[in-house]
mmCIF file of C-alpha atoms (C1' of nucleotides) and ligand atoms in Angstrom:
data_model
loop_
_atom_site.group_PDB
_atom_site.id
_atom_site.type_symbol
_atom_site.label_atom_id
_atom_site.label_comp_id
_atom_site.label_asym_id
_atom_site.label_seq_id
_atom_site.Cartn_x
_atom_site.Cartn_y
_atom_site.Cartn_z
ATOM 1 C CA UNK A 1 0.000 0.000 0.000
ATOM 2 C CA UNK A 2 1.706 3.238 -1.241
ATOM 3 C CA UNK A 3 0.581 6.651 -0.016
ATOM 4 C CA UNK A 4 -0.024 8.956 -2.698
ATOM 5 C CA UNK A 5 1.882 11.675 -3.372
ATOM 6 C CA UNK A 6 0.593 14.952 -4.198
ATOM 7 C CA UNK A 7 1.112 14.948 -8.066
ATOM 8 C CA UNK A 8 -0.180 17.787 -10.484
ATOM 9 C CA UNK A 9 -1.291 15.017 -12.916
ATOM 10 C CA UNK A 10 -3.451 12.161 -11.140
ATOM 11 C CA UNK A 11 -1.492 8.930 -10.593
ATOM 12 C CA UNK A 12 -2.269 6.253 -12.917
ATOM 13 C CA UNK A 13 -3.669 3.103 -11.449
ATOM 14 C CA UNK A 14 -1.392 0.142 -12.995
ATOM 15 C CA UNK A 15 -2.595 -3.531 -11.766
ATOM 16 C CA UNK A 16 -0.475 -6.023 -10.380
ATOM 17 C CA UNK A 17 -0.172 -8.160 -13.300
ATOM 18 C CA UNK A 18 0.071 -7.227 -17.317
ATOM 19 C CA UNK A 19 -0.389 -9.565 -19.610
ATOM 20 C CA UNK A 20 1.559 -12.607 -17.516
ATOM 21 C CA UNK A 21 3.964 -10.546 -16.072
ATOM 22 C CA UNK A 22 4.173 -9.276 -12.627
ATOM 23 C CA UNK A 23 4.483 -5.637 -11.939
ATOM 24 C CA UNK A 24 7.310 -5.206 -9.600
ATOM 25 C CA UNK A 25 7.805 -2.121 -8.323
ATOM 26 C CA UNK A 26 10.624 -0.963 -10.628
ATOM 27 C CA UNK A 27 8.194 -2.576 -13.441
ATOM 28 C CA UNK A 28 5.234 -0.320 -12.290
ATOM 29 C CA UNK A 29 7.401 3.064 -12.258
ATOM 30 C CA UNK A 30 9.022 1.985 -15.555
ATOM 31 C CA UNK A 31 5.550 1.871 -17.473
ATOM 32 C CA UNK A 32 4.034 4.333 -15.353
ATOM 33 C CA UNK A 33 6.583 6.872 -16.654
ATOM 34 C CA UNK A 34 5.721 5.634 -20.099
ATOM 35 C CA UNK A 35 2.091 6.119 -20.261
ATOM 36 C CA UNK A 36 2.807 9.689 -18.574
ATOM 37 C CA UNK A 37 5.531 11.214 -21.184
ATOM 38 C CA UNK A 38 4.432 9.595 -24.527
ATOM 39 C CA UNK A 39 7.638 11.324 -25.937
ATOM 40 C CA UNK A 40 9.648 8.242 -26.838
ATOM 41 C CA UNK A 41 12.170 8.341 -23.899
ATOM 42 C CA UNK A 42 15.882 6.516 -24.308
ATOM 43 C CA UNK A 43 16.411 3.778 -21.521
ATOM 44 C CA UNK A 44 18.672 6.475 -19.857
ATOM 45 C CA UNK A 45 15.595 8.852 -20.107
ATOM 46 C CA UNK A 46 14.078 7.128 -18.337
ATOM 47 C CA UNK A 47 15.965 5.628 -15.918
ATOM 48 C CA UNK A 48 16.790 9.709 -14.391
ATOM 49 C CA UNK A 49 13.350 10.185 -14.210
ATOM 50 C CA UNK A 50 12.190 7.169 -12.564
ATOM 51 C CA UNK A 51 14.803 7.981 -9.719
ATOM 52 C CA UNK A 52 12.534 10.737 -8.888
ATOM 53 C CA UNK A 53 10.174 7.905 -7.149
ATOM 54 C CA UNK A 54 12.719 4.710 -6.959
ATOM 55 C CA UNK A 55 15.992 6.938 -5.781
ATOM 56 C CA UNK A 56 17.810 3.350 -5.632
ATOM 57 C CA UNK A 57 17.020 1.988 -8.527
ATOM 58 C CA UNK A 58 20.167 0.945 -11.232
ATOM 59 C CA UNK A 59 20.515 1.515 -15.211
ATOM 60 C CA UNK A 60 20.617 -2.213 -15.881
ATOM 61 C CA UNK A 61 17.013 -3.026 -14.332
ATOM 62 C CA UNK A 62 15.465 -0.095 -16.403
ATOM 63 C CA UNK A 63 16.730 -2.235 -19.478
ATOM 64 C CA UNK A 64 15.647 -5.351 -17.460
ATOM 65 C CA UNK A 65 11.993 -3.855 -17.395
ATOM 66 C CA UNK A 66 11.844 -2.345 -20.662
ATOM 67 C CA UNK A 67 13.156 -5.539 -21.999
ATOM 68 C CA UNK A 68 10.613 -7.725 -19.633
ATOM 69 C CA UNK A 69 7.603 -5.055 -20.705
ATOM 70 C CA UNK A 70 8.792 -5.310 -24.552
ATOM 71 C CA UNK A 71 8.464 -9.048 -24.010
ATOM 72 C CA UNK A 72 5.202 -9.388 -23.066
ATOM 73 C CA UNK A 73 3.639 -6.529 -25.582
ATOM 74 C CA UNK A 74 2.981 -3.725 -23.192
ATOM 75 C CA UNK A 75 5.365 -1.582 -25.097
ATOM 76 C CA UNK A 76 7.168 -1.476 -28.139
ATOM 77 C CA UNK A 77 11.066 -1.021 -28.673
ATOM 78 C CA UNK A 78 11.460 2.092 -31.298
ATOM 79 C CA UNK A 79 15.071 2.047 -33.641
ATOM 80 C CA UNK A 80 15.644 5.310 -35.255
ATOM 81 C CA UNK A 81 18.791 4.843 -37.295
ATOM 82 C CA UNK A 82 21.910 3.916 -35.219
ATOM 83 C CA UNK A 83 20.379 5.786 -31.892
ATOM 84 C CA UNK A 84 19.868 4.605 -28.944
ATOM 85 C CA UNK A 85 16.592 2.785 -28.537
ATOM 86 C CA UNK A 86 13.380 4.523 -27.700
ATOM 87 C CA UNK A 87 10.138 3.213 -25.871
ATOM 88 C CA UNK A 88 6.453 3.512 -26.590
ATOM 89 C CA UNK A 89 3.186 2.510 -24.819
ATOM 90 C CA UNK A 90 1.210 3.023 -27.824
ATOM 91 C CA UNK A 91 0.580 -0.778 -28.752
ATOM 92 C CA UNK A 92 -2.083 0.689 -32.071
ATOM 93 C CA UNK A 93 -0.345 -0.008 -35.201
ATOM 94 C CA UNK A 94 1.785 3.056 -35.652
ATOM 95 C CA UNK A 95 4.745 4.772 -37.150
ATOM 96 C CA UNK A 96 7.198 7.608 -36.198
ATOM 97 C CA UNK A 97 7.788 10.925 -37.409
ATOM 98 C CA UNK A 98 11.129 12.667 -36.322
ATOM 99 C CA UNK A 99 11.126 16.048 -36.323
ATOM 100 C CA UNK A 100 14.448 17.178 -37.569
ATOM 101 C CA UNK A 101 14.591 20.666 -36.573
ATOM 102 C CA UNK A 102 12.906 20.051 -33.228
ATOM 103 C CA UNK A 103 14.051 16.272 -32.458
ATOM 104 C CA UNK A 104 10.031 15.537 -31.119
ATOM 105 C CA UNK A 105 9.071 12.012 -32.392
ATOM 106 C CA UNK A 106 5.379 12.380 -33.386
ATOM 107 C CA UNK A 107 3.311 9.035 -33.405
ATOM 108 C CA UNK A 108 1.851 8.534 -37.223
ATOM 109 C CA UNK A 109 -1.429 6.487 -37.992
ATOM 110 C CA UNK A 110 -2.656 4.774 -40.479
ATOM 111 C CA UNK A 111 -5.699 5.488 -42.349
ATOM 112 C CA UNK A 112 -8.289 3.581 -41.656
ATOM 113 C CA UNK A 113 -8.342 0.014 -44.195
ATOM 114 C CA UNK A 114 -5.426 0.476 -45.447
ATOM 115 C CA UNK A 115 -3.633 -2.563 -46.411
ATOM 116 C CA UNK A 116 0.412 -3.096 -46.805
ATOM 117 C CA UNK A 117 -0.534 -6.029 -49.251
ATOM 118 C CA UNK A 118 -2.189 -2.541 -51.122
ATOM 119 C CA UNK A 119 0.952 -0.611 -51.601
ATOM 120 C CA UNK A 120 4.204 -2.641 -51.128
ATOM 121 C CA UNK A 121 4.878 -5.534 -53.688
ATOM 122 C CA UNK A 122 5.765 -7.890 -50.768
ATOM 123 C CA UNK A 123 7.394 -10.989 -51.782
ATOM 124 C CA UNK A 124 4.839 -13.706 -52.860
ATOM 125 C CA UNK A 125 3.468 -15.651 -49.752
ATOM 126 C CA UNK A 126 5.074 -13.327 -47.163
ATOM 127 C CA UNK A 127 3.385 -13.541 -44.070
ATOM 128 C CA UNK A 128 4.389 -10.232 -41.955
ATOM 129 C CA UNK A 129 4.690 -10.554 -38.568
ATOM 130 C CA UNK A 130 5.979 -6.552 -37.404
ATOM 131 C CA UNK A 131 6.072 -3.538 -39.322
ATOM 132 C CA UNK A 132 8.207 -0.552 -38.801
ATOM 133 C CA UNK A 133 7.459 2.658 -40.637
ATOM 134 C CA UNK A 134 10.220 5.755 -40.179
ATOM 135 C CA UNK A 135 9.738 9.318 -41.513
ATOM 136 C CA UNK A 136 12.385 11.563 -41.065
ATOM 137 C CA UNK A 137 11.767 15.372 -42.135
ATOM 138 C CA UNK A 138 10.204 19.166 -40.801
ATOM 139 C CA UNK A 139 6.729 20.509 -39.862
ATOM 140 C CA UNK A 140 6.899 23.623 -41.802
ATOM 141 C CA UNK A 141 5.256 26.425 -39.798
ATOM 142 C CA UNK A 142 1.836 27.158 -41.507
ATOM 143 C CA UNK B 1 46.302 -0.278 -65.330
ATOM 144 C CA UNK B 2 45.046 -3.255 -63.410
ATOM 145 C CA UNK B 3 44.808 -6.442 -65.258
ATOM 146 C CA UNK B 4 41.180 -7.888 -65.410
ATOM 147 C CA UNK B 5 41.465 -11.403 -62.991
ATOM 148 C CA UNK B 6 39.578 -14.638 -64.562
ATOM 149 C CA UNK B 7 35.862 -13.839 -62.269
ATOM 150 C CA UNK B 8 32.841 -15.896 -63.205
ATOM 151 C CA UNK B 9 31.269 -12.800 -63.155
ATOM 152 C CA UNK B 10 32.230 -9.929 -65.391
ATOM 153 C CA UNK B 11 33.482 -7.411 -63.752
ATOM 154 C CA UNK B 12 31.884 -4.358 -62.780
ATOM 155 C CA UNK B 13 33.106 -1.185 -64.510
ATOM 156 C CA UNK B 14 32.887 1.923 -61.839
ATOM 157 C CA UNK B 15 33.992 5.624 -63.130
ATOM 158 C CA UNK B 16 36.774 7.514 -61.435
ATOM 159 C CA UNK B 17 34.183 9.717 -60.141
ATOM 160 C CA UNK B 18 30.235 9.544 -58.750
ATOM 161 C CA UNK B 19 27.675 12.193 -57.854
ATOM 162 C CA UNK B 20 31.481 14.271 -56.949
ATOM 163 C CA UNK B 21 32.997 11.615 -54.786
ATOM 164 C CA UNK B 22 36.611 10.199 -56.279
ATOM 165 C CA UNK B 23 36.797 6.412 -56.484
ATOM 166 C CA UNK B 24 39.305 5.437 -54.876
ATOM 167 C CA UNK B 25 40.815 2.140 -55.558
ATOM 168 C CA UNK B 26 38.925 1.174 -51.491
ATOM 169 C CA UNK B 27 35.594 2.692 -52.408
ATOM 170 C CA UNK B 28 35.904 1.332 -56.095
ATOM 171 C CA UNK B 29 35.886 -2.385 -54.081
ATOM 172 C CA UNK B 30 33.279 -1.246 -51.437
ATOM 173 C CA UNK B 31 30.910 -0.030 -53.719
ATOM 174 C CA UNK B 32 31.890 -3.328 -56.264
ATOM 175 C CA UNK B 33 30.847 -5.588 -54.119
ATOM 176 C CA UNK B 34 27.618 -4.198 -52.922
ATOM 177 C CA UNK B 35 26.823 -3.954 -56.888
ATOM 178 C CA UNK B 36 27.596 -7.869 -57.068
ATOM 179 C CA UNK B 37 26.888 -9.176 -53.971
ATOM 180 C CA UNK B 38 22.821 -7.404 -53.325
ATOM 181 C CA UNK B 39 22.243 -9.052 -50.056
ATOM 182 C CA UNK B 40 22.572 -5.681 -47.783
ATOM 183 C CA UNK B 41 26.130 -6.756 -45.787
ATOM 184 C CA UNK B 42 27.265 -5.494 -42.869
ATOM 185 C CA UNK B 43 30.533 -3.406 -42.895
ATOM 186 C CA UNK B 44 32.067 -6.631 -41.393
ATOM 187 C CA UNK B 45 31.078 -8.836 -44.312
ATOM 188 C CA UNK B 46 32.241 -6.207 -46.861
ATOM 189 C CA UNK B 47 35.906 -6.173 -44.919
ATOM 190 C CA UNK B 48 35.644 -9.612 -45.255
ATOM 191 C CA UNK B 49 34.734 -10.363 -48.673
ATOM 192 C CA UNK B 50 36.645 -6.665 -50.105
ATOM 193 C CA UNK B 51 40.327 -8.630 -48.204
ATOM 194 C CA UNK B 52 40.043 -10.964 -51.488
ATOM 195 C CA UNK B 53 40.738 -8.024 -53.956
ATOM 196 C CA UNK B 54 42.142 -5.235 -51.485
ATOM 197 C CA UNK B 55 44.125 -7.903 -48.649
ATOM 198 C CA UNK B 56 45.744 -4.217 -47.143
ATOM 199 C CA UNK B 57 42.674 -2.799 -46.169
ATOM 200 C CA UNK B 58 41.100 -1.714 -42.823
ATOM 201 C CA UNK B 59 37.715 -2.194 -41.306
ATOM 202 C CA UNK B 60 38.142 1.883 -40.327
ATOM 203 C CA UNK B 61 38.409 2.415 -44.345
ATOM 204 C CA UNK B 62 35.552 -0.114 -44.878
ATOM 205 C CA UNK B 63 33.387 2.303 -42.707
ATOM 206 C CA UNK B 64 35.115 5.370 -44.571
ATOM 207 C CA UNK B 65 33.850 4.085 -47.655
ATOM 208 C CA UNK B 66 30.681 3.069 -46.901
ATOM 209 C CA UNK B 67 30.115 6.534 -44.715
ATOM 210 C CA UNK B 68 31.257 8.765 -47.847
ATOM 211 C CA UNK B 69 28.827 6.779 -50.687
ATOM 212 C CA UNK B 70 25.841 6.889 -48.268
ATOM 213 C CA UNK B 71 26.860 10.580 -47.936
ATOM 214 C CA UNK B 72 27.118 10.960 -51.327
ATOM 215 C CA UNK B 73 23.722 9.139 -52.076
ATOM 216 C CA UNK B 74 25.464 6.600 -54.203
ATOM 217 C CA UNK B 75 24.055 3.567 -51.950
ATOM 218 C CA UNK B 76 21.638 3.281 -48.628
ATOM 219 C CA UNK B 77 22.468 2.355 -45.163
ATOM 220 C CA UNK B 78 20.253 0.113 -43.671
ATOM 221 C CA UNK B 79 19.177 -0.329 -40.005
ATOM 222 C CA UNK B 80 17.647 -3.548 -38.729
ATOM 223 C CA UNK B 81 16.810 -2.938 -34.971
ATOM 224 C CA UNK B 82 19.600 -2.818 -33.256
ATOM 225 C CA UNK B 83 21.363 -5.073 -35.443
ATOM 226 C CA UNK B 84 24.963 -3.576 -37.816
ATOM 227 C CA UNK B 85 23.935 -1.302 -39.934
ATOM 228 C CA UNK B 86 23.372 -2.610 -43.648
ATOM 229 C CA UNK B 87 24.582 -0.803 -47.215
ATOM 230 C CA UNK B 88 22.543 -1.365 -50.041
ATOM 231 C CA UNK B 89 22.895 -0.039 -53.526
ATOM 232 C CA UNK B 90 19.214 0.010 -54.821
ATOM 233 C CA UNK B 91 18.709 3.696 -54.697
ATOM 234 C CA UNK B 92 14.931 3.124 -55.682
ATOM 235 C CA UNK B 93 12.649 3.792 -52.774
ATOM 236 C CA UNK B 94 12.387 0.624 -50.851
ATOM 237 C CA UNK B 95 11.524 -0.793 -48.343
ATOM 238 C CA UNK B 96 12.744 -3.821 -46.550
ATOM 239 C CA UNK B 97 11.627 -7.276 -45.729
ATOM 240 C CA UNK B 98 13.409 -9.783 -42.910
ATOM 241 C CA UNK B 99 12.735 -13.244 -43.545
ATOM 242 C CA UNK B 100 13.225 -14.567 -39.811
ATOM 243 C CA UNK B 101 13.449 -18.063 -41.188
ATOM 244 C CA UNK B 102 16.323 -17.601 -43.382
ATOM 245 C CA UNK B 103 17.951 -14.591 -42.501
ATOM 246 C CA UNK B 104 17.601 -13.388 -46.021
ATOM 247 C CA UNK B 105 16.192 -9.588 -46.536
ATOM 248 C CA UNK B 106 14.619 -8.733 -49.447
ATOM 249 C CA UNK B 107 13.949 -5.670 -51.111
ATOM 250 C CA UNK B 108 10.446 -4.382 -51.627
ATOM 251 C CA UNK B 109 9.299 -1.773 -53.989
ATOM 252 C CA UNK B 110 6.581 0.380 -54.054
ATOM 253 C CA UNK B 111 3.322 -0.049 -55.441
ATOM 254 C CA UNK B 112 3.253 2.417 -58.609
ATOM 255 C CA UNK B 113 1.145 5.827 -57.675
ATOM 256 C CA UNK B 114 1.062 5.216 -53.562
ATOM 257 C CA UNK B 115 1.918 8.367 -51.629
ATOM 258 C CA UNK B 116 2.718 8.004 -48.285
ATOM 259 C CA UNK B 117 0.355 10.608 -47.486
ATOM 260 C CA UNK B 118 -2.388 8.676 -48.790
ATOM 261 C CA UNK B 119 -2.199 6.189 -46.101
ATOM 262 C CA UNK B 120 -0.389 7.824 -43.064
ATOM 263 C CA UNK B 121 -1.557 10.277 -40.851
ATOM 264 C CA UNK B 122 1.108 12.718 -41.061
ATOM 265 C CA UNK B 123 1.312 15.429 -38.424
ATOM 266 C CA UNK B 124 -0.474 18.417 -40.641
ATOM 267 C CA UNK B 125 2.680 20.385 -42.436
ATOM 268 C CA UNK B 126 5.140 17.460 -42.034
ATOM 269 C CA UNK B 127 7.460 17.349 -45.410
ATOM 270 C CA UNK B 128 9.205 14.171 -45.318
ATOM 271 C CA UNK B 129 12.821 13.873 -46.529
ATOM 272 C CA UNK B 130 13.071 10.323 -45.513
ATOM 273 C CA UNK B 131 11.197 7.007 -45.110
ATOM 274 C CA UNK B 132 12.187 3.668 -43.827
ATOM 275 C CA UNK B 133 9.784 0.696 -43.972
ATOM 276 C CA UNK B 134 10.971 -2.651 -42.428
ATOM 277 C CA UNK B 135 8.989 -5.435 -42.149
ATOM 278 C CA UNK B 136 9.937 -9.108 -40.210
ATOM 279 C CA UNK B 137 8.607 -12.530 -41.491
ATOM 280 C CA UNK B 138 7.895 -15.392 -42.836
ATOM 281 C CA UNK B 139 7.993 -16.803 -46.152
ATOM 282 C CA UNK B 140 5.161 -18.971 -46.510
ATOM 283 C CA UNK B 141 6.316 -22.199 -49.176
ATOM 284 C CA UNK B 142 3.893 -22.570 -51.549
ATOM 285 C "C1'" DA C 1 59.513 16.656 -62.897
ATOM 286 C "C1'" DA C 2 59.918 18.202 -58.260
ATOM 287 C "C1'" DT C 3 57.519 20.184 -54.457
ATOM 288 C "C1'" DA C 4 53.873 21.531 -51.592
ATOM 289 C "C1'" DA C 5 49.186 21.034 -50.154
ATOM 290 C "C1'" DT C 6 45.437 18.144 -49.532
ATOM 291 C "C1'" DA C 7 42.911 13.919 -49.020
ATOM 292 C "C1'" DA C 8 42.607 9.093 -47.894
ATOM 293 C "C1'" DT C 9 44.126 5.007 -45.470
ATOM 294 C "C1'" DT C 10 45.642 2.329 -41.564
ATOM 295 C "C1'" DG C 11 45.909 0.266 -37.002
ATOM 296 C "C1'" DG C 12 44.906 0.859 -32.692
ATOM 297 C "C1'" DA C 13 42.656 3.297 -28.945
ATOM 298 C "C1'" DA C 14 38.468 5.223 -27.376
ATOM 299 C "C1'" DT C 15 33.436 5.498 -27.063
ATOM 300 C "C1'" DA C 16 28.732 4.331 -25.912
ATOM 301 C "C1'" DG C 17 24.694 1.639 -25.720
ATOM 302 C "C1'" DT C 18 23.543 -2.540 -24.178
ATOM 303 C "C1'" DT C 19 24.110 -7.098 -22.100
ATOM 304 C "C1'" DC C 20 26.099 -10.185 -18.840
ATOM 305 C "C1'" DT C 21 27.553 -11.822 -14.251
ATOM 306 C "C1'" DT C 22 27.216 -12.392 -9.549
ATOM 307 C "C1'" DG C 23 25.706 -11.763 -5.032
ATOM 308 C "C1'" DA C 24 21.958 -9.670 -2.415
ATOM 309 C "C1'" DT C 25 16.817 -9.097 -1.836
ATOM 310 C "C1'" DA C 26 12.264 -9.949 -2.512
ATOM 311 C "C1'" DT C 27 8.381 -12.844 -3.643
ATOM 312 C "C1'" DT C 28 5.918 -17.042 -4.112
ATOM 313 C "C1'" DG C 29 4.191 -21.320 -2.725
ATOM 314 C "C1'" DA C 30 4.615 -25.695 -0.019
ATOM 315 C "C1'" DT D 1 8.360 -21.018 8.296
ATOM 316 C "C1'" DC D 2 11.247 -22.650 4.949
ATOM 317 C "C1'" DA D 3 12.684 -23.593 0.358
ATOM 318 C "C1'" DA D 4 12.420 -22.477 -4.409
ATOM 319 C "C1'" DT D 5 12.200 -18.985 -7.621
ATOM 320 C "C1'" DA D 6 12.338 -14.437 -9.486
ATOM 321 C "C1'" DT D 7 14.074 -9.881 -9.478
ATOM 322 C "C1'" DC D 8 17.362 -6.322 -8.547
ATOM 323 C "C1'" DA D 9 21.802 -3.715 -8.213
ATOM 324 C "C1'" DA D 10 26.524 -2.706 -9.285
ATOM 325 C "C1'" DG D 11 29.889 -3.072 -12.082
ATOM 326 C "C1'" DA D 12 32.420 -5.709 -15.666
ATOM 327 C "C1'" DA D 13 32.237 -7.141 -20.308
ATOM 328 C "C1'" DC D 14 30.880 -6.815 -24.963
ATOM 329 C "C1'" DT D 15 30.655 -4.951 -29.668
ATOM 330 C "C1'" DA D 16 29.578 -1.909 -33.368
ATOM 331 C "C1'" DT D 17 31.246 2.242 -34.534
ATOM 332 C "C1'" DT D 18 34.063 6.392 -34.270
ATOM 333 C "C1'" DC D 19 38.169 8.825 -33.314
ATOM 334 C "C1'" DC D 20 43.150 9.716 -33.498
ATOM 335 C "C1'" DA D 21 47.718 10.189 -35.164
ATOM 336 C "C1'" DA D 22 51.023 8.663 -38.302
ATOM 337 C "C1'" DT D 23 51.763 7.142 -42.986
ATOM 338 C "C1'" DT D 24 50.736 7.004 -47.776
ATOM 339 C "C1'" DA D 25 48.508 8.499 -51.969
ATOM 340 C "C1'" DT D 26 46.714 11.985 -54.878
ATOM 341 C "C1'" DT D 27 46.312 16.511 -56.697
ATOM 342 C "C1'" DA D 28 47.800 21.103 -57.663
ATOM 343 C "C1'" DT D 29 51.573 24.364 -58.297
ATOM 344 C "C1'" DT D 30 55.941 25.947 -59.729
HETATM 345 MN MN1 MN E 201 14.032 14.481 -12.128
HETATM 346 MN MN1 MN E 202 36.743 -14.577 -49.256
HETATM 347 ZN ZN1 ZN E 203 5.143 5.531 -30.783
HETATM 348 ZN ZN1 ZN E 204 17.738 -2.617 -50.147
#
DNA sequence: AATAATAATTGGAATAGTTCTTGATATTGA
DNA sequence: TCAATATCAAGAACTATTCCAATTATTATT
């Protein structure tokens, strides 16, 4: 039982158990971070600001948790070229747009029915398992 | 004036010069073997295989090369999670495909007429200068 | 052709993100 | 309560890549 602490944004509620895997306490902090700041954070991200709440808590267990939540689907693991990896609770099929000028990663959607079948010539009887879709480029200023 | 050696294959003719970047006698092999051999090595395998032709030569220069033809646009570097990075000399847009079975990667074009626009959600003003697409799988025998 | 200036190559050291190892702690379940 | 199992922490190890400094090759100039 953990006292609440007096938080501008309300604490999200995160059960004991996610998908088969048991929410430690560095797991809980780990995700809870994630679903708060949807900006992509590095593992190092996020290991300085989960110290806020677990002041003990080392570098290699916020890969351990990352890697344990990757695992069992309750994130994803985002590559962007040859930097370190990023992490995203958004489990909706989704790619990334990287702001060049400003370095924000911006979640990107697909329309609704759209098919890859529809506009890549996969290789005949590919069956896809993951998709990862990249943009690099600049919001021009309207 | 090197004399042509007996290759199955003929060999590749490459100019002194592309897109403003001097072929050296390294980058002549780099980018030789990448035209031959179209199954996106690593810098490691291109050291490797290059040693035949070029037995002198440094990993450092293989990653010289390779880093001044992607930065000349004459061929692609390729990123695979957080796997080495890849070089590939189809400068068509492309996308990539990971058979998980085999290991093998295969290059995947572009319907004709899609726009990326068409079926992404971009962030309203994004211009895109860059797009990656990799997908992991199987290939299904027929 | 000789010389000077510039660019490229080499081999090894350094870097950095990530993974591994090992001993301590915590949790589960009998 | 005790044993079995899982997780964590700290730091060492790993590895792809980059950096550095010395040598070599190429180009430009006289
Ligand atoms: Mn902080
Ligand atoms: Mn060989
Ligand atoms: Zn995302
Ligand atoms: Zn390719």
């Amino acid at each position: 039982m953990v006292s609440k602490a007096p938080d501008i944004f309300p604490e999200i509620e995160i059960p004991d158990e996610i998908s088969g895997l048991r929410m430690t306490a560095q797991r809980r902090e780990v995700y809870r971070l994630l679903q708060q700041e949807r900006n992509h954070p590095t593992a190092n991200e996020v290991f300085m600001r989960v110290k806020d709440r677990l002041p003990n808590i080392s570098l290699a267990t916020v890969y351990n948790c990352l890697e344990a939540l990757v695992q069992h689907g309750i994130i994803r693991q985002v590559n962007f070229e040859r930097e370190s990896s990023r992490y995203c609770p958004n489990l909706s099929e989704h790619g990334h747009f990287h702001d060049a000028a400003t370095g924000v990663i911006h979640d990107v959607d697909f329309k609704p029915g759209v098919n890859l079948a529809d506009v890549l010539n996969l290789p005949p009887g590919a069956v896809i398992d993951d998709v990862e879709i990249t943009l690099r480029g600049k919001l021009a200023s309207a």
